[in-house]
mmCIF file of C-alpha atoms in Angstrom:
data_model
loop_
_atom_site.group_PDB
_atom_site.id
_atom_site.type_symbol
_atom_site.label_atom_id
_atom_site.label_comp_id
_atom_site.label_asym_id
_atom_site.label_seq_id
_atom_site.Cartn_x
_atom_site.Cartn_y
_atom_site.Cartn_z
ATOM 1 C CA UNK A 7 124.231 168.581 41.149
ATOM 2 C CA UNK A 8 128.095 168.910 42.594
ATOM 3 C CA UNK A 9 130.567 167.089 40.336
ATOM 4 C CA UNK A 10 134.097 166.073 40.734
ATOM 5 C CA UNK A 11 136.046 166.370 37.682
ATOM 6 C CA UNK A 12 140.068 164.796 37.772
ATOM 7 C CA UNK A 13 142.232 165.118 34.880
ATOM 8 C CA UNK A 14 144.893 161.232 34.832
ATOM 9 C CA UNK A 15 147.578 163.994 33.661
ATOM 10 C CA UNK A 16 149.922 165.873 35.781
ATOM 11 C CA UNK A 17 151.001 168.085 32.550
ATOM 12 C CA UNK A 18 150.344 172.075 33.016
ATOM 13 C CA UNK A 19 149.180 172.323 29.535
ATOM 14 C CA UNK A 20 147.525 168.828 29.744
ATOM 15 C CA UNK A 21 144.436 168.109 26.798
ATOM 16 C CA UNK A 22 142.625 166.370 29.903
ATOM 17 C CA UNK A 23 142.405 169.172 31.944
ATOM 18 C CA UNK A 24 141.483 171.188 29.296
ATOM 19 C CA UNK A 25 138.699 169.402 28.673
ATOM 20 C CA UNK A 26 137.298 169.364 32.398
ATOM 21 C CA UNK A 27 137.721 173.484 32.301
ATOM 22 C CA UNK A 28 135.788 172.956 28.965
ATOM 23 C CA UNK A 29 132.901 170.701 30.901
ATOM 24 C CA UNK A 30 132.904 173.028 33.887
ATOM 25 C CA UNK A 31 131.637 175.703 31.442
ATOM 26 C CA UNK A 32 129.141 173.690 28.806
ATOM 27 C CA UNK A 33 127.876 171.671 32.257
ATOM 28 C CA UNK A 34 123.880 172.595 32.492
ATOM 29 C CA UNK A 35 122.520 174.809 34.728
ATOM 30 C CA UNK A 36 122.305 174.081 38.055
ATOM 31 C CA UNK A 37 125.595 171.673 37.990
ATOM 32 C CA UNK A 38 128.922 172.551 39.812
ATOM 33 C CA UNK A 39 131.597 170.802 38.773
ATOM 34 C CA UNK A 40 134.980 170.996 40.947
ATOM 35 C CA UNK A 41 138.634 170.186 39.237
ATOM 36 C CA UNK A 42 140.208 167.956 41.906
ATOM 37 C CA UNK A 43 143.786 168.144 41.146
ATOM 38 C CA UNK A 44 145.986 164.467 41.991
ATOM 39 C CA UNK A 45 150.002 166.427 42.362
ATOM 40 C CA UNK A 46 150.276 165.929 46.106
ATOM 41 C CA UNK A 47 149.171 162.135 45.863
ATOM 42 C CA UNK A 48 151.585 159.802 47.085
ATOM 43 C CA UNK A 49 151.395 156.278 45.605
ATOM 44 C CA UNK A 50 149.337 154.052 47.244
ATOM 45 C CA UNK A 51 151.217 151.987 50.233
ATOM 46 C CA UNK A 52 149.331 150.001 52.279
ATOM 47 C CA UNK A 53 152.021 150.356 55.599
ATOM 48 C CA UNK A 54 151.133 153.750 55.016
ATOM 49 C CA UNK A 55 147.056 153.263 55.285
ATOM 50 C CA UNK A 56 147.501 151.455 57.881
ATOM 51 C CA UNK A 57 148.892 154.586 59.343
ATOM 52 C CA UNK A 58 146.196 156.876 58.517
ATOM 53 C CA UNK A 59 145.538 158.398 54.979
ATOM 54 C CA UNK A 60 148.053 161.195 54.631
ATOM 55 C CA UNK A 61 146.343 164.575 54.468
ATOM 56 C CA UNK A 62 146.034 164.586 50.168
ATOM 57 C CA UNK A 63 144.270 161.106 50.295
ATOM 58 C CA UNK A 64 141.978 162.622 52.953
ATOM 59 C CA UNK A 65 141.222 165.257 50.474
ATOM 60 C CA UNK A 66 140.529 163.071 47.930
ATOM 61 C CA UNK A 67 138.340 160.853 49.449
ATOM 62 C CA UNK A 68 135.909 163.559 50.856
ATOM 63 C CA UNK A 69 135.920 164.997 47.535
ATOM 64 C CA UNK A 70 134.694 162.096 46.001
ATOM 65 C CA UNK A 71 132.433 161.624 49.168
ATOM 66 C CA UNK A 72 130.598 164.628 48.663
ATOM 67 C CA UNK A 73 130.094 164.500 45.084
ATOM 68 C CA UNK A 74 127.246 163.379 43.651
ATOM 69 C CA UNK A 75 129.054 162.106 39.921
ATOM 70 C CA UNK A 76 132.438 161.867 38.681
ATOM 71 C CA UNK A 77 133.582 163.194 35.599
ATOM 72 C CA UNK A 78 137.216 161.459 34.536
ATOM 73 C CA UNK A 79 139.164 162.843 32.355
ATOM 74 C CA UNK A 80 141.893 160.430 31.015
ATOM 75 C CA UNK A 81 144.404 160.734 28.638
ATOM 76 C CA UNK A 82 146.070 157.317 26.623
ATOM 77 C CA UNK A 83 149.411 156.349 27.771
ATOM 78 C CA UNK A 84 150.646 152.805 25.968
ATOM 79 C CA UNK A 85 146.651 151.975 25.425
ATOM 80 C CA UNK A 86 145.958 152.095 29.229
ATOM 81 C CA UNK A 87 145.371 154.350 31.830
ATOM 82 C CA UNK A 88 147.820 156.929 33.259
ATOM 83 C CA UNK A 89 149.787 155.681 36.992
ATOM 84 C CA UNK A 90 148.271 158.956 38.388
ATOM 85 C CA UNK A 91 144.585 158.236 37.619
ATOM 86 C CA UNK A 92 144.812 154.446 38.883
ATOM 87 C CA UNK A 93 146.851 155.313 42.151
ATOM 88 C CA UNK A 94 143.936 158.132 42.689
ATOM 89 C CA UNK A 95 141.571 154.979 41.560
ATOM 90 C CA UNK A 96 143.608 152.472 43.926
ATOM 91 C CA UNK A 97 143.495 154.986 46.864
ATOM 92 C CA UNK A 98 139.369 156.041 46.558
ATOM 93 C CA UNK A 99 138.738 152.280 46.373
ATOM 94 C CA UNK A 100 139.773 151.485 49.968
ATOM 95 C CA UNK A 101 138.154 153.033 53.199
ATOM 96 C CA UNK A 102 140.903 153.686 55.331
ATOM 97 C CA UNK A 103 140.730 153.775 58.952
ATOM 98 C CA UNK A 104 137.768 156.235 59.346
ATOM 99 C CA UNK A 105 135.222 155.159 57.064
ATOM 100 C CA UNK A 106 132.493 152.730 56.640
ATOM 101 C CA UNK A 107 132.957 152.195 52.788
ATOM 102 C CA UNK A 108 135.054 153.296 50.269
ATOM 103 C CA UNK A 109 134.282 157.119 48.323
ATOM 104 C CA UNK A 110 134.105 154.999 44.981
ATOM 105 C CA UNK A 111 131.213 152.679 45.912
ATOM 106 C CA UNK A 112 128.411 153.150 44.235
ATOM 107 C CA UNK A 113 129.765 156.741 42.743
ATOM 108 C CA UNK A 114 128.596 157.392 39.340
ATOM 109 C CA UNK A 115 130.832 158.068 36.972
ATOM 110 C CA UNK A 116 131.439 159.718 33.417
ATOM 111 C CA UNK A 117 134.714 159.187 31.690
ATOM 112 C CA UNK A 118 135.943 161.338 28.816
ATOM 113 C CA UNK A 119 139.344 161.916 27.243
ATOM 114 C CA UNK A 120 141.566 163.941 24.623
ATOM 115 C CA UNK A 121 144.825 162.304 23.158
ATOM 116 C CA UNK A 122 146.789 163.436 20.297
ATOM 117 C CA UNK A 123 146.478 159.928 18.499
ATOM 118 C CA UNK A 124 143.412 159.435 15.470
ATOM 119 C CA UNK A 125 141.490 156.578 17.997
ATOM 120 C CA UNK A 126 141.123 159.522 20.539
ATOM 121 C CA UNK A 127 141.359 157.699 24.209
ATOM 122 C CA UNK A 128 139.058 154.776 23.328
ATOM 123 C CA UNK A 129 141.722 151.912 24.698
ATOM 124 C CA UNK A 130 142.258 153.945 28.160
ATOM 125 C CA UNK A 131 138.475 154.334 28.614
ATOM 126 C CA UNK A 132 138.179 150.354 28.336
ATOM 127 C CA UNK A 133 140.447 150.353 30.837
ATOM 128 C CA UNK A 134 139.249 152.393 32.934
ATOM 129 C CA UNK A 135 135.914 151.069 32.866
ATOM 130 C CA UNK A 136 137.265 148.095 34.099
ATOM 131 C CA UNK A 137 139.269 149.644 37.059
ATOM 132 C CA UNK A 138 136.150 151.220 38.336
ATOM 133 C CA UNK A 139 133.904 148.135 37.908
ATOM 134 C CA UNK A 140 136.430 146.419 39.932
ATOM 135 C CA UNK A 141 136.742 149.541 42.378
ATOM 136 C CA UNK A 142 132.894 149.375 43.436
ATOM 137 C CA UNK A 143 131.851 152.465 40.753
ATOM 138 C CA UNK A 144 129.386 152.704 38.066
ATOM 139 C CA UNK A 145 131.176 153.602 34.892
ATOM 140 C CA UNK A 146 128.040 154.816 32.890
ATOM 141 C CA UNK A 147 127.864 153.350 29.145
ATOM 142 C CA UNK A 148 125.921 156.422 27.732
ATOM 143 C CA UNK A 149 128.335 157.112 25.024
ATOM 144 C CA UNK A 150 132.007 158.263 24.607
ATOM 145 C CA UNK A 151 133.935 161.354 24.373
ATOM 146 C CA UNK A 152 137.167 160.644 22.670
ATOM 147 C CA UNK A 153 138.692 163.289 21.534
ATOM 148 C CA UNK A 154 140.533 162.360 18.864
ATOM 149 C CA UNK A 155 143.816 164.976 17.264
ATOM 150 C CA UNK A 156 143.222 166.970 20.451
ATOM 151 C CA UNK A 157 146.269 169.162 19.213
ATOM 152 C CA UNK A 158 143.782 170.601 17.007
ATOM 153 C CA UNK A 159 141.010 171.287 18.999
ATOM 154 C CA UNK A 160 142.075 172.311 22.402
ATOM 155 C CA UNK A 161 144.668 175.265 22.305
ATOM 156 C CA UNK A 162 145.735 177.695 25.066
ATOM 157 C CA UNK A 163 144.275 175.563 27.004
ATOM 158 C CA UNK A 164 140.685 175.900 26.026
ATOM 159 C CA UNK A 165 138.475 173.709 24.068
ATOM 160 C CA UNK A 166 137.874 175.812 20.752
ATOM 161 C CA UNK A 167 136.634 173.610 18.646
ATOM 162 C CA UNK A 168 132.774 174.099 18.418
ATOM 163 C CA UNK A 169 131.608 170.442 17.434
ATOM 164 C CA UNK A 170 133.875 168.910 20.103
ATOM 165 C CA UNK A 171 131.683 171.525 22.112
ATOM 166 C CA UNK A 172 128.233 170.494 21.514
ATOM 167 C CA UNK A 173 129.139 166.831 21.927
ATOM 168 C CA UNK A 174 131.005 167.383 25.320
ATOM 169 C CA UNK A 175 127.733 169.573 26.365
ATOM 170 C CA UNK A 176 125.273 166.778 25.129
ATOM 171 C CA UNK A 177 127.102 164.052 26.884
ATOM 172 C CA UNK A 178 126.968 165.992 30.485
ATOM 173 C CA UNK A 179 123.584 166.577 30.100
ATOM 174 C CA UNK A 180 122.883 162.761 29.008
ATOM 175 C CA UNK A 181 125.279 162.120 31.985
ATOM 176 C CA UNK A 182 123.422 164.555 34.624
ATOM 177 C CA UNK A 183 119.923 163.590 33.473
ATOM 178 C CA UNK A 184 120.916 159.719 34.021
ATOM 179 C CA UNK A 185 122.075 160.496 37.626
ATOM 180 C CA UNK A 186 119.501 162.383 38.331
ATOM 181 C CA UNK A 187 116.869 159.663 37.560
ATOM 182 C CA UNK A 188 119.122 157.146 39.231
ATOM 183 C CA UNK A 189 119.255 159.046 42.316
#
């Protein structure tokens, strides 16, 4: 099972990205899961598709192409979804000039997210569920990971705390076994 992970923050020491390091190591046997990183996106243009996707969007797309799953890590900025993740969103959705469909169609995907706040990133994962319907993915509705205070649980960059853990584990395993039959 090859997933994509991508973290909606740009930060270095970003709770999101954290969080996909943490899933690469607690994902089950047998999965891979690669950390597609968005900093050499440009924001979507459409004079510019027209053009060709520029070499990052390129990347992006066959990323997403040859992944079987998604794995979205978003943070909570003003209750919504971060400008990076929705331009990444915005530019996966379309096919550009060599494609038949778009990467998103049809792609399964899992959505988690860490925010500093006490309702974790439960208003951004609405959100986002939204974006993808619209988008042609299948946001999955097995559960949540909202990590809630994530200034306490994620330090140095690493997931340490061990209940936060198990649940992240349990949910890619719910999330892998779901694709799996799906597929």
């Amino acid at each position: 099972m090859k997933l994509l992970g991508i973290s909606g923050s740009l930060r270095r020491a970003s709770f999101n990205t954290a969080l996909l390091h943490a899933a690469a190591e607690l994902a089950p046997a047998g999965t891979e899961l690669a950390i597609h990183d968005l900093h050499d996106l440009p924001l979507f243009d459409q004079d510019v598709e027209e053009q060709g996707d520029p070499a990052a969007v390129v990347a992006l797309k066959d990323a997403i192409a040859a992944a079987d799953a998604l794995l979205l890590a978003s943070p909570e900025y003003n209750g919504g979804i971060t400008g990076v993740l929705k331009n990444a969103i915005d530019w996966a959705s379309r096919k550009g000039l060599s494609r038949e469909v778009a990467p998103l169609t049809g792609k399964r995907v899992c959505i988690i997210g860490a925010s500093p706040g006490i309702t974790g990133t439960v208003r951004a994962q609405d959100a986002l569920r939204l974006v993808l319907r619209r988008a042609g993915a299948i946001a999955e509705p097995q559960g949540e990971v909202l990590v809630f205070q994530a200034h306490t649980k994620i330090a140095e960059g690493k997931l340490v705390d061990e209940r936060t853990r198990e649940a992240l584990g349990r949910h890619l395993q719910n999330f892998i076994a779901l694709v799996e039959r799906a597929s």
